[in-house]
Short mmCIF file of N, CA and C in Angstrom, two decimals:
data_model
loop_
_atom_site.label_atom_id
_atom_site.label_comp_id
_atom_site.label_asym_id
_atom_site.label_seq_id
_atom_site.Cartn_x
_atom_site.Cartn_y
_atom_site.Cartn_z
N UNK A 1 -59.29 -81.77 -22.96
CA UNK A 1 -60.26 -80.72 -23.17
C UNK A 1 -60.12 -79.60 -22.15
N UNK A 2 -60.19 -79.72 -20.84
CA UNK A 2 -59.92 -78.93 -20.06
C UNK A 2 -58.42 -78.07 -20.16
N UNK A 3 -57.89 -78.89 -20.44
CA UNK A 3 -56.39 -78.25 -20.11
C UNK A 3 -56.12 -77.47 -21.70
N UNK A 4 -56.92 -77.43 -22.39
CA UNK A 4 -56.56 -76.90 -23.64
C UNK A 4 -56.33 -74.81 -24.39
N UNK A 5 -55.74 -74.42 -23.14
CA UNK A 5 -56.08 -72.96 -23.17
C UNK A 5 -54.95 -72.25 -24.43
N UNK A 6 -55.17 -71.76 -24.98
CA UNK A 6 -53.93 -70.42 -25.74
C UNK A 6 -54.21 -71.33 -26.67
N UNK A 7 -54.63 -72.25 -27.72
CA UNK A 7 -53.93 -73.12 -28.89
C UNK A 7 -54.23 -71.89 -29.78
N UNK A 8 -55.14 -70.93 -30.20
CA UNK A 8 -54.95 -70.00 -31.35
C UNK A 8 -53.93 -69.17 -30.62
N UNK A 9 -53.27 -68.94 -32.50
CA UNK A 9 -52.02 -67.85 -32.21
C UNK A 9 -53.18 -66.22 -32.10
N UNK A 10 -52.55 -65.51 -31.69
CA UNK A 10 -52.76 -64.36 -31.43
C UNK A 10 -52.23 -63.72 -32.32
N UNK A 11 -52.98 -62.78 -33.09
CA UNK A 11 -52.59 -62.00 -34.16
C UNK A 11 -52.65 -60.25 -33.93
N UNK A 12 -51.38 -59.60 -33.46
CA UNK A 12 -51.72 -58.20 -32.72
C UNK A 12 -52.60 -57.12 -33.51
N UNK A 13 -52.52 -57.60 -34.77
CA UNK A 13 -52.98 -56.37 -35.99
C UNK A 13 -54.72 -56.77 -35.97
N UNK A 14 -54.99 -57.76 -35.59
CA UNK A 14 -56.48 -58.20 -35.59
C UNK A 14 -56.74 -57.59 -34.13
N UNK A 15 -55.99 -57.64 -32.60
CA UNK A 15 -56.22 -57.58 -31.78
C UNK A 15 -56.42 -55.97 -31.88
N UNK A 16 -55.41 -55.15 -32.37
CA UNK A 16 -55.60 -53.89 -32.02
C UNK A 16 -56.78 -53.40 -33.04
N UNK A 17 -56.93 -53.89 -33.99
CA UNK A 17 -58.44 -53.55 -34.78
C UNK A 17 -59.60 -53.20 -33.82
N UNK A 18 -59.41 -54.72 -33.08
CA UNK A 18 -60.76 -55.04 -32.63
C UNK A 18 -60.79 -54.01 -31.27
N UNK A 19 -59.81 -53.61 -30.31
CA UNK A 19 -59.81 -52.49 -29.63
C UNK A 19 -59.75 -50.75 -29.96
N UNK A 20 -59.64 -50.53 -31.51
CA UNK A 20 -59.87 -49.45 -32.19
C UNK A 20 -60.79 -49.46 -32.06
N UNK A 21 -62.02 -50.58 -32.78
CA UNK A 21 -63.18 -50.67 -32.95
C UNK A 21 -64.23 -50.83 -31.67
N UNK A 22 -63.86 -51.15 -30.41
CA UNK A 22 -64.73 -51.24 -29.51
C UNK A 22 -64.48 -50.14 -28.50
N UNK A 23 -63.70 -49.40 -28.85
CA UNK A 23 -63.56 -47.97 -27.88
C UNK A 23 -63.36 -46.66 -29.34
N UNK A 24 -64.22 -46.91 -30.69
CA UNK A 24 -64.38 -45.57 -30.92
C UNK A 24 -64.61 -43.95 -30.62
N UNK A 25 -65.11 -44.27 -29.71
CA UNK A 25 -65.97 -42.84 -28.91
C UNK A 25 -64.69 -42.60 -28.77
N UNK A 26 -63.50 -43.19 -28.03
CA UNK A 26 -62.41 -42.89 -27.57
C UNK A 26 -61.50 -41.95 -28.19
N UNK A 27 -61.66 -42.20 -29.17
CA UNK A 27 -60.56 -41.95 -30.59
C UNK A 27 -61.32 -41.31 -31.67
N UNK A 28 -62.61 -40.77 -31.80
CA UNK A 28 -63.33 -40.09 -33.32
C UNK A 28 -63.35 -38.44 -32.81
N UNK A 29 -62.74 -38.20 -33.71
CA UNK A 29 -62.53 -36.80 -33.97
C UNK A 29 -63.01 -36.20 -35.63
N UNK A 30 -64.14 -34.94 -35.50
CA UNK A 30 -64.48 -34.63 -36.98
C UNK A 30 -63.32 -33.90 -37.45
N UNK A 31 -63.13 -34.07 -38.56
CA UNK A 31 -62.10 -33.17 -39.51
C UNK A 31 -62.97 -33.04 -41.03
N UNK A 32 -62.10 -33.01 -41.78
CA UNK A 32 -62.88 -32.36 -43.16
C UNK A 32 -63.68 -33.30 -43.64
N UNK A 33 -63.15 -34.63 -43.84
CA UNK A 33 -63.70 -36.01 -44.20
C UNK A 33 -65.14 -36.84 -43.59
N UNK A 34 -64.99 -36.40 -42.15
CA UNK A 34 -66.13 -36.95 -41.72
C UNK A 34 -66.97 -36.40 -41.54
N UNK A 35 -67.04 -34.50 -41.76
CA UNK A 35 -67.66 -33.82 -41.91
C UNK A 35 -68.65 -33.98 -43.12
N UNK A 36 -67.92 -34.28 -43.87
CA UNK A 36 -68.23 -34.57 -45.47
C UNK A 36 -68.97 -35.94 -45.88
N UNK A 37 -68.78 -36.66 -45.16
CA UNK A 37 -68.98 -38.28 -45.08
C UNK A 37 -70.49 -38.09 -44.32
N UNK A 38 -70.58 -37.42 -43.05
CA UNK A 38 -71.68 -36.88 -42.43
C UNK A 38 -72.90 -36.24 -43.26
N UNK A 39 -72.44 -35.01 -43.87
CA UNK A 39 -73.60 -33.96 -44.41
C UNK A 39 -74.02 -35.16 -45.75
N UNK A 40 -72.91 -35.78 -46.35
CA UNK A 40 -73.72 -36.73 -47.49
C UNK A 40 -74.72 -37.60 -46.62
N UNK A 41 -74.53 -38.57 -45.78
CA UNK A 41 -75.27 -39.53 -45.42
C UNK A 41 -76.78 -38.77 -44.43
N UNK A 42 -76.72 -37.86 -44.02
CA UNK A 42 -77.70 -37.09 -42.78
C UNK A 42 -78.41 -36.17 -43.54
N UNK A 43 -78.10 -35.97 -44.91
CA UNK A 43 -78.29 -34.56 -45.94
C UNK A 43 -78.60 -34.60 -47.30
N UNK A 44 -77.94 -35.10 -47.49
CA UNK A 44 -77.69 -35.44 -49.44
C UNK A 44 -78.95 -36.82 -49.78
N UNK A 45 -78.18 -37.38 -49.03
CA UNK A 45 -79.27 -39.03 -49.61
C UNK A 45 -80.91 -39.29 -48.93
N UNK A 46 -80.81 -38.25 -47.90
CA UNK A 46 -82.50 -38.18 -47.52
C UNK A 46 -83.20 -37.10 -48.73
N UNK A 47 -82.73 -36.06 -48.73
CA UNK A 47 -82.56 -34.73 -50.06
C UNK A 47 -83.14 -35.62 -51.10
N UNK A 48 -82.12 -36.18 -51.47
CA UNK A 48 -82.26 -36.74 -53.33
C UNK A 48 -83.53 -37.70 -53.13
N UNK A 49 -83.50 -39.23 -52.17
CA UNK A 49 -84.93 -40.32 -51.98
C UNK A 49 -85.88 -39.19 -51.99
N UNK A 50 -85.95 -38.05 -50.78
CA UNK A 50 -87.27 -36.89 -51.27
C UNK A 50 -87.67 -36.51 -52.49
N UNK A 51 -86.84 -36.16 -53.13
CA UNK A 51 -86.87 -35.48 -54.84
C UNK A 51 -87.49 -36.58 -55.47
N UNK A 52 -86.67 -38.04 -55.42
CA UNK A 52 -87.72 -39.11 -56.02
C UNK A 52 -88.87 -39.74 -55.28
N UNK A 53 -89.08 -39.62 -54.38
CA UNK A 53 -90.22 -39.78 -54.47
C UNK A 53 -91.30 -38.92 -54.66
N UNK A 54 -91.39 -37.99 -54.83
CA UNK A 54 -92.47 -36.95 -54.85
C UNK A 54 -92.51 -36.67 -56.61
N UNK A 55 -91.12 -36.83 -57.15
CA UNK A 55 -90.96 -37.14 -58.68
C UNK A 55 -92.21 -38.33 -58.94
N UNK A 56 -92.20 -39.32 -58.77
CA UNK A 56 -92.46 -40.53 -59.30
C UNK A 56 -93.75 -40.97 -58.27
N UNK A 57 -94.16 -40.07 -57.90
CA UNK A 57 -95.50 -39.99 -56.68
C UNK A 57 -96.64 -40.80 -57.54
N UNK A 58 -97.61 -41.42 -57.64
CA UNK A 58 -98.46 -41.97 -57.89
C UNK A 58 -98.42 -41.89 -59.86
N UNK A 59 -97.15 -42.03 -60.03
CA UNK A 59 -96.70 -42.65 -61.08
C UNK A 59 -97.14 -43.77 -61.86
N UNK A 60 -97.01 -44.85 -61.09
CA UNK A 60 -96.97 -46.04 -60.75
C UNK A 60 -98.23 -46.76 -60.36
N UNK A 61 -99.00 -47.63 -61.29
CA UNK A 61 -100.05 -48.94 -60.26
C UNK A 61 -99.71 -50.24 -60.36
N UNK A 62 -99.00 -50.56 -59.49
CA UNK A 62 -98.65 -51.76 -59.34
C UNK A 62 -99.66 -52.79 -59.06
N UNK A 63 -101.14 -52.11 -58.83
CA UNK A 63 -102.38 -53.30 -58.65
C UNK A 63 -102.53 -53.67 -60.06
N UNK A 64 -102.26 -52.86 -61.18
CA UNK A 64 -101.93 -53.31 -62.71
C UNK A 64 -101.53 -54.60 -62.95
N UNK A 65 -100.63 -54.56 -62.29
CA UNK A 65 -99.37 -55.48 -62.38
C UNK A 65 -100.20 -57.25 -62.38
N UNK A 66 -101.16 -56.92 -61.54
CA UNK A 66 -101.82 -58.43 -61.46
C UNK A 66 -103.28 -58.52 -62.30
N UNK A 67 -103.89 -57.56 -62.79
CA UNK A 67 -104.54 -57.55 -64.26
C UNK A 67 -104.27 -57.27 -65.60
N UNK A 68 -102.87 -57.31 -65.69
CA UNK A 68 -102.76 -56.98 -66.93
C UNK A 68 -102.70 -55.69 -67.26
N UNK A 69 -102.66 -54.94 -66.82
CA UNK A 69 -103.13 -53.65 -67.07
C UNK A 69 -101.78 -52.61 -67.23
N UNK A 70 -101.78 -51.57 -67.86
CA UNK A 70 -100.19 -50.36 -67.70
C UNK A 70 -99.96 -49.92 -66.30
N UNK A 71 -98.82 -50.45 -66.31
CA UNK A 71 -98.40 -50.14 -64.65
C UNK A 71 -98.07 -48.56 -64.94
N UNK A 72 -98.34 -47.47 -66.08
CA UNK A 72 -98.33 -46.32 -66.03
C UNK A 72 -99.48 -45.59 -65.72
N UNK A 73 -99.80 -45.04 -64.87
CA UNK A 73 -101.45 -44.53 -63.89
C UNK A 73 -101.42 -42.90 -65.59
N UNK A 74 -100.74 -42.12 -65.88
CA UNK A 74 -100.80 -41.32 -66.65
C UNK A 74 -100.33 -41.74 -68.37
N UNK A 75 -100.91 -42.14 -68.91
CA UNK A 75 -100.15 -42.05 -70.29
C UNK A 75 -99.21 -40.78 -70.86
N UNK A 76 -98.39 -40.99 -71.37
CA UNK A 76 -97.51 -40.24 -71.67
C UNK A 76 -98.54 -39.33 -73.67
N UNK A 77 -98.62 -38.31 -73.64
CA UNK A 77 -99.41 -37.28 -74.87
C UNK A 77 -98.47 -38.11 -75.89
N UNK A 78 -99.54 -38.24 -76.65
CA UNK A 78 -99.44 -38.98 -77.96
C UNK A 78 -98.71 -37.69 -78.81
N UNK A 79 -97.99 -38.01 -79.82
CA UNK A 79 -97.63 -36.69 -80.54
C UNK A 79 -98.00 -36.41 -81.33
N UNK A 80 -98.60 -35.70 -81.74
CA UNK A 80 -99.53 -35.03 -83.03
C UNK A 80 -98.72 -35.01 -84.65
N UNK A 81 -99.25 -35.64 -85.40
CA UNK A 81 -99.10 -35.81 -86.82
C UNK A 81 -99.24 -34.33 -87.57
N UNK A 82 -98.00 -34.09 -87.59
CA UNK A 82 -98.54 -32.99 -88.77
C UNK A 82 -97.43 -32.89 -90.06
N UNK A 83 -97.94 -32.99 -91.15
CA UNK A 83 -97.17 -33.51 -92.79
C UNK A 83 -97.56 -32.40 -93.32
#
């Protein structure tokens, strides 16, 4: 037990991963991609969740949900018959 040091092989392509990955700061530079990768995730996807929720704002009663009741708070206008 004691004397048991090195038995895993060492794999350099895992090793240098894992030193890419723990000295990023080292090595990240923006170019077009992460610029782009950036404004979607910091911009776009807070943007759009805003749009729906304020879409679909008190839409919804989910206290329905446990009487039975239309989990739609507005009915949607019936359409008028005309022959």
């Amino acid at each position: 037990m004691a004397g048991d040091h090195n038995l895993l092989k060492v794999d350099p392509a895992i090793e240098r991963w894992a030193h890419l990955r723990e000295n990023t700061h080292l090595y990240f530079g923006w170019n077009k991609r992460n610029v782009r990768a950036a404004a979607l995730w910091m911009v776009a996807v807070p943007v759009g969740l805003t749009i729906l929720a304020y879409k679909t704002d008190r839409k919804w009663d989910f206290a329905g949900a446990e009487t039975k009741d239309q989990l739609l708070q507005r009915q949607p206008a019936a359409a008028s018959e005309e022959n």
